[in-house]
PDB file of C-alpha atoms in Angstrom:
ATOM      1  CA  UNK A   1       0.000   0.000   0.000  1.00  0.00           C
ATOM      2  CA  UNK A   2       1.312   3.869  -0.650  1.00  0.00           C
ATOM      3  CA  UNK A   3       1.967   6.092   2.047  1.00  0.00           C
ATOM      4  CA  UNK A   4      -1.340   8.047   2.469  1.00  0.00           C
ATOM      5  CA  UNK A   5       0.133  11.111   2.183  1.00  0.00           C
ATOM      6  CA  UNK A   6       2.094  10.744  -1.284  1.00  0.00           C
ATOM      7  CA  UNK A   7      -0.798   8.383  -2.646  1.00  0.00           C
ATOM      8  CA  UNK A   8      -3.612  11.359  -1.954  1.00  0.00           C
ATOM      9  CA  UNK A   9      -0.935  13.591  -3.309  1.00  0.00           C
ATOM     10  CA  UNK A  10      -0.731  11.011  -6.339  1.00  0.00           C
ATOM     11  CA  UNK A  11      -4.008  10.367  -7.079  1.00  0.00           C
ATOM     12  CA  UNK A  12      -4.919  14.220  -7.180  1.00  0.00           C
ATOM     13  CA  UNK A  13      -1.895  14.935  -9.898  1.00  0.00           C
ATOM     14  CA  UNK A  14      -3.199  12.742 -12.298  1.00  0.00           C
ATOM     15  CA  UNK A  15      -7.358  13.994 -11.792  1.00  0.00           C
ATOM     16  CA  UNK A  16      -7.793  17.321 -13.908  1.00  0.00           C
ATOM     17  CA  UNK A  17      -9.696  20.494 -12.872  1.00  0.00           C
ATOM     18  CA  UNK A  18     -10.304  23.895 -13.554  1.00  0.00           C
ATOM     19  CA  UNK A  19      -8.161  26.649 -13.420  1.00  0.00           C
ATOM     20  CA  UNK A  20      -9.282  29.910 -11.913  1.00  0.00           C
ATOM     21  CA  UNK A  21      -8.357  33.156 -10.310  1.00  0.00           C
ATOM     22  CA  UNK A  22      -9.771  34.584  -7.331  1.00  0.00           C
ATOM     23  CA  UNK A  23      -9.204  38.242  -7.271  1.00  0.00           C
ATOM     24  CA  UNK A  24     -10.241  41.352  -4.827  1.00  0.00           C
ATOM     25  CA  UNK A  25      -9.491  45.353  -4.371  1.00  0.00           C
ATOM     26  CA  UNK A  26      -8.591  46.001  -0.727  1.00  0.00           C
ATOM     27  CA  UNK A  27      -7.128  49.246   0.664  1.00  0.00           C
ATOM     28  CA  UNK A  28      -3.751  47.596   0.417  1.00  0.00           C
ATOM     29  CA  UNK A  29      -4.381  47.495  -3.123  1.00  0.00           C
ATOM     30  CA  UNK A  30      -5.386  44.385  -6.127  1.00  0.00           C
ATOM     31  CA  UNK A  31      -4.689  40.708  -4.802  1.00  0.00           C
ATOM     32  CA  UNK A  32      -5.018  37.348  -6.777  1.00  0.00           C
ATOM     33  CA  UNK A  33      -4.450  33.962  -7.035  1.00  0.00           C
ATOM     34  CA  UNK A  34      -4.806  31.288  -9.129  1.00  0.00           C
ATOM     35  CA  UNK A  35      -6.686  27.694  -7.746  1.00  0.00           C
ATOM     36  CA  UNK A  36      -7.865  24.862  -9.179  1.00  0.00           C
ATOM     37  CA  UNK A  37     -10.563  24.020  -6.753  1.00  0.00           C
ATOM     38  CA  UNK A  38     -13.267  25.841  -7.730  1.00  0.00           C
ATOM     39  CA  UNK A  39     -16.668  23.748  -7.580  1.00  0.00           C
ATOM     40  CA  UNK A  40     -20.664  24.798  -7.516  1.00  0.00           C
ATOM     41  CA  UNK A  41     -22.155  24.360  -3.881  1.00  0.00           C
ATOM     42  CA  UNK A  42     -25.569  25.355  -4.358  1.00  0.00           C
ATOM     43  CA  UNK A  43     -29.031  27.234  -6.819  1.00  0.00           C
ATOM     44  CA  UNK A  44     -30.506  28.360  -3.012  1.00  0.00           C
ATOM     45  CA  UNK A  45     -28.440  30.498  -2.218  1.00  0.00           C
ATOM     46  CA  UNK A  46     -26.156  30.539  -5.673  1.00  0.00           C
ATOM     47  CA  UNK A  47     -22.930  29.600  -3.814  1.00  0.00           C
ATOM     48  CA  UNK A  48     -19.634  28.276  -4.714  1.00  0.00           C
ATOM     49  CA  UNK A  49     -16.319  26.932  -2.802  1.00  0.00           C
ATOM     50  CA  UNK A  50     -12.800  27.348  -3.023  1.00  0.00           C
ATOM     51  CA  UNK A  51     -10.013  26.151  -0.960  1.00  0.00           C
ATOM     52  CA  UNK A  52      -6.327  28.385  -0.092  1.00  0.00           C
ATOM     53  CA  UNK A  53      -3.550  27.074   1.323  1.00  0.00           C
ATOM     54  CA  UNK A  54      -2.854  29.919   4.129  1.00  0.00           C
ATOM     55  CA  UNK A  55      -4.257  32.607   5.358  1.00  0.00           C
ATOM     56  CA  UNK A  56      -1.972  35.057   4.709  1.00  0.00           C
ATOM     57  CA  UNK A  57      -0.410  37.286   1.569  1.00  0.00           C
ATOM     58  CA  UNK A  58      -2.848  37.573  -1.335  1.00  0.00           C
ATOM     59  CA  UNK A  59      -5.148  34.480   0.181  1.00  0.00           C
ATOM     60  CA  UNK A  60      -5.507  37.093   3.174  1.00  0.00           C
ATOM     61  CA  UNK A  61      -6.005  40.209   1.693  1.00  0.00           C
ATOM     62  CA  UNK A  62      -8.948  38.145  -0.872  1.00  0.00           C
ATOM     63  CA  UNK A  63     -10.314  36.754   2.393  1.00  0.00           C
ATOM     64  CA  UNK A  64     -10.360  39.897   4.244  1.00  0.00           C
ATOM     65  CA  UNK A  65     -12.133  41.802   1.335  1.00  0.00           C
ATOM     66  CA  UNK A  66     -16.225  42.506   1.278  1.00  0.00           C
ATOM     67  CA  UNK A  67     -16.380  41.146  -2.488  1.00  0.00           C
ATOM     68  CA  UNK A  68     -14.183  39.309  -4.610  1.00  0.00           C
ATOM     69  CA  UNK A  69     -14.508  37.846  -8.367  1.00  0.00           C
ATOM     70  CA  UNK A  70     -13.727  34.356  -9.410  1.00  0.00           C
ATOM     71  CA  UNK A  71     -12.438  33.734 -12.892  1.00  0.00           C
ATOM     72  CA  UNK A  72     -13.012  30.710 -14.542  1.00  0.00           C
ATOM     73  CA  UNK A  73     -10.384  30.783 -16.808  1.00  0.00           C
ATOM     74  CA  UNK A  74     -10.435  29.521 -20.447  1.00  0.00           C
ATOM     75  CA  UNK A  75      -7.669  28.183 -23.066  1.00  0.00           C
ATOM     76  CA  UNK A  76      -5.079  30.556 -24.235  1.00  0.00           C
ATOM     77  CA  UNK A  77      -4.841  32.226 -20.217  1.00  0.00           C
ATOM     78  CA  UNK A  78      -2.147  29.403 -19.082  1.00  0.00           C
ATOM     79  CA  UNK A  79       0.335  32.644 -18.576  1.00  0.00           C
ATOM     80  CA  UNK A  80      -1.569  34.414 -16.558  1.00  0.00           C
ATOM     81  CA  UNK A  81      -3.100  31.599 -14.464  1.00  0.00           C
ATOM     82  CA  UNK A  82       0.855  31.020 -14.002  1.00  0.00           C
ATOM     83  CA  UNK A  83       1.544  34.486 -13.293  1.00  0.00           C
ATOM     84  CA  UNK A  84      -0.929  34.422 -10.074  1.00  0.00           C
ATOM     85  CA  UNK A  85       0.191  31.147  -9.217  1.00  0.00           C
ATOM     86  CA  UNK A  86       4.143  32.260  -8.328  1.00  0.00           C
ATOM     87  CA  UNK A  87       4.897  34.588  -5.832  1.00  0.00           C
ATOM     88  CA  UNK A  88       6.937  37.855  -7.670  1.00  0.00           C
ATOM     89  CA  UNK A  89       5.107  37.463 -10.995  1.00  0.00           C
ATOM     90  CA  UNK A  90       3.782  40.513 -12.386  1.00  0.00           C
ATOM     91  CA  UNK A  91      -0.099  40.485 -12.001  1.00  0.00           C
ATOM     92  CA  UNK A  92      -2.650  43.244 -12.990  1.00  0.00           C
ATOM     93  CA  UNK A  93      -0.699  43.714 -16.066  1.00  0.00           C
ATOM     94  CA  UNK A  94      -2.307  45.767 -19.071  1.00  0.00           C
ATOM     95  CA  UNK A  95      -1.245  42.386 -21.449  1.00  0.00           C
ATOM     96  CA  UNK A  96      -3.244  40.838 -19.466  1.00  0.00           C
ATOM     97  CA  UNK A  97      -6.192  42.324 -20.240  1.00  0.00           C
ATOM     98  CA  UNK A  98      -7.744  43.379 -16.315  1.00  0.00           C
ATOM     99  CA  UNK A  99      -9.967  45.725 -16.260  1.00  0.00           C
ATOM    100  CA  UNK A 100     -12.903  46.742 -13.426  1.00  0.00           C
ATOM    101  CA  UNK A 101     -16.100  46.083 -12.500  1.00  0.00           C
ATOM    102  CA  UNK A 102     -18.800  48.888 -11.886  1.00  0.00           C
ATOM    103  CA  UNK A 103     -18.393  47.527  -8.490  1.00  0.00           C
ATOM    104  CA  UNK A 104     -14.931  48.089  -8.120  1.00  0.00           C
ATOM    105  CA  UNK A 105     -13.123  44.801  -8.115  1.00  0.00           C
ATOM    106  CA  UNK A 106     -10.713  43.805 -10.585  1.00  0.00           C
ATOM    107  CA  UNK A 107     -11.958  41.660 -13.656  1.00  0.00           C
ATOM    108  CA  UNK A 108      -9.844  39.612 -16.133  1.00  0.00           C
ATOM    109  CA  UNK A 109     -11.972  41.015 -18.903  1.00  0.00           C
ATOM    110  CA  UNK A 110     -10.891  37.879 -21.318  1.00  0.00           C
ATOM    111  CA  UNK A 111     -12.195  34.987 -19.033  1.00  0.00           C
ATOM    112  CA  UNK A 112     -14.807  33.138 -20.264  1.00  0.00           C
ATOM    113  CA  UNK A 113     -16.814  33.928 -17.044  1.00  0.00           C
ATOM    114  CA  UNK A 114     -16.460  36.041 -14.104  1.00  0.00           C
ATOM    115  CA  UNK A 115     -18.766  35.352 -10.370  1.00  0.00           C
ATOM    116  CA  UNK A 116     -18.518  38.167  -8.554  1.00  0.00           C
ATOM    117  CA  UNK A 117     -19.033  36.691  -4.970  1.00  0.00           C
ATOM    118  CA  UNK A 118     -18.999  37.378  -1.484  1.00  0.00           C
ATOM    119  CA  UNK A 119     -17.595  35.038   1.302  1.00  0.00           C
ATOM    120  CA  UNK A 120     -20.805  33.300   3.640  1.00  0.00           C
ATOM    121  CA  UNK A 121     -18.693  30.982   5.825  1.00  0.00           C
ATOM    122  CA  UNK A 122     -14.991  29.552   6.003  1.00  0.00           C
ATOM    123  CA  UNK A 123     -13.805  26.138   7.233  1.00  0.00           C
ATOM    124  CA  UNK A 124     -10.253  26.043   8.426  1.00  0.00           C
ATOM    125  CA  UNK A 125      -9.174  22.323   7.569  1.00  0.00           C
ATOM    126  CA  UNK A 126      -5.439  21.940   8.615  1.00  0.00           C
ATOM    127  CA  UNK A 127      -3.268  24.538   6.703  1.00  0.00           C
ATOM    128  CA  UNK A 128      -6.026  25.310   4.588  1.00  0.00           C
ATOM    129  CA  UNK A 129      -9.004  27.401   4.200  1.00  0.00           C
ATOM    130  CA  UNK A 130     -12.273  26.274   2.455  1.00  0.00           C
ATOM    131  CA  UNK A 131     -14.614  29.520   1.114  1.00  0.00           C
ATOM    132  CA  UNK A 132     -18.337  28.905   0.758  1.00  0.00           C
ATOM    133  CA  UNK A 133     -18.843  32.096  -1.442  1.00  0.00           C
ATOM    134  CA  UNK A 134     -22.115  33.400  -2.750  1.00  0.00           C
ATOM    135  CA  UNK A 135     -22.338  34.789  -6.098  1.00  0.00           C
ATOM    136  CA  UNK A 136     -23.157  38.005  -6.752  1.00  0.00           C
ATOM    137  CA  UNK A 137     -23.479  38.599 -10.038  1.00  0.00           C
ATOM    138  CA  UNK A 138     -22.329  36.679 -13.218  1.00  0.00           C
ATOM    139  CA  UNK A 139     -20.515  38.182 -16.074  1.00  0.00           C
ATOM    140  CA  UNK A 140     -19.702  36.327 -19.443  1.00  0.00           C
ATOM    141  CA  UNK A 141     -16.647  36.948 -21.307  1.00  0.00           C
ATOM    142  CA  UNK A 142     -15.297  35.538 -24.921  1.00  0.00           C
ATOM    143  CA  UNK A 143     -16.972  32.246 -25.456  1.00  0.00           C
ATOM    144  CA  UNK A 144     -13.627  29.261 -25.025  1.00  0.00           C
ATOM    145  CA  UNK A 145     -12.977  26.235 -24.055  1.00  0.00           C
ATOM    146  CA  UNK A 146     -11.857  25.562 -20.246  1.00  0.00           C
ATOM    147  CA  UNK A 147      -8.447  25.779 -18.884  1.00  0.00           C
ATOM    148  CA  UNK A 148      -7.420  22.908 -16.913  1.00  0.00           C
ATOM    149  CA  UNK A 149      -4.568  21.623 -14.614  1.00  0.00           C
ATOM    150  CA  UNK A 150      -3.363  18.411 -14.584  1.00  0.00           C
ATOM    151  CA  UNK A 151       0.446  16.642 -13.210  1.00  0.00           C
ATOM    152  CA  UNK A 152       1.250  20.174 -12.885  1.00  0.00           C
ATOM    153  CA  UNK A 153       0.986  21.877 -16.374  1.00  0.00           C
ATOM    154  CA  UNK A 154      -2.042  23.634 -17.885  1.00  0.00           C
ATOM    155  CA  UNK A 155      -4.046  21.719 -20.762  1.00  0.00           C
ATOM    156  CA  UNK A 156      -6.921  22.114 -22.879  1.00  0.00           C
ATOM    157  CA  UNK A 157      -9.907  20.049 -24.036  1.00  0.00           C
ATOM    158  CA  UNK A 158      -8.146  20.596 -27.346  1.00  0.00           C
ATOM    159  CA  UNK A 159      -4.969  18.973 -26.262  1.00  0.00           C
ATOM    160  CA  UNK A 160      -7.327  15.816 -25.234  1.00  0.00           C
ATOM    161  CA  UNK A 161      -8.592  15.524 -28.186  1.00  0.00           C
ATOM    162  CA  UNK A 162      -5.628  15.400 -30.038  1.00  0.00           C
ATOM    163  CA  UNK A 163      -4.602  12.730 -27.599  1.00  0.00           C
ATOM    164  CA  UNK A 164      -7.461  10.912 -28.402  1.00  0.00           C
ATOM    165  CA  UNK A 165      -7.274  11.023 -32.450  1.00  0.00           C
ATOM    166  CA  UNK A 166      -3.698   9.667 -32.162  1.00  0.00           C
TER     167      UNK A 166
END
């Protein structure tokens, strides 16, 4: 049998999700990150959940905001989902195409949908932090297929299929 530890660590590698950045305004100014678990919660209230790893730097700043979007990113946005996921990376950047909401908050006007959400409860769960967020408000960007993460690099549905055909 695997340790549990590396065989969890294993078996999530090799399953695929989404790819999406969270991002919020705060005083201290624009904070982001990228995650890849992003899942639908609920239609009563429409709800979503996320998990962090820590409570602290941009996680914090998101967490500590009224409002905050979540970008469900879409093929062709690998370099930015990369950019929020590394500490020092430029972020915000004009080629990447952010722009703002009427409400304030930063959106990443090229993502094939943006939830504009609010947190409703957190669940600290060892190091990390799950986020049961309502949504807001729902705003549809360029239509595309979904960014996903899988064995640590970015692929598309496109990618699959080419898999597939060959």
């Amino acid at each position: 049998m695997t340790d549990l530890v590396q065989g969890f660590k294993n078996a999530f590698r090799q399953h695929p999700a989404g790819v999406a950045i969270v991002a919020a305004e705060s005083a201290d100014g624009r904070f982001g990150l990228t995650v890849s678990s992003v899942a639908s919660v609920s239609v009563d209230p429409v709800a979503l959940v996320f998990s962090v790893t820590k409570s602290s730097g941009s996680a914090g700043q998101i967490l500590s905001a009224d409002t905050f979007v979540v970008h469900l990113l879409g093929e062709g946005q690998a370099d930015v989902a990369d950019a929020f996921a590394r500490s020092g990376e430029p972020r915000f950047t004009p080629e990447q195409h952010w722009g703002t909401l009427p409400t304030g908050e930063p959106v990443l006007v090229d993502a094939p949908v943006a939830l504009r959400s609010r947190a409703l409860d957190t669940l600290t769960v060892g190091q990390s932090q799950l986020i049961v967020a309502e949504v807001l408000g729902v705003y549809d960007g360029p239509e595309a297929g979904p960014l996903m993460y899988r064995d640590r690099r970015y692929f598309t549905l496109a990618d699959t299929a080419a898999v597939a055909r060959s």
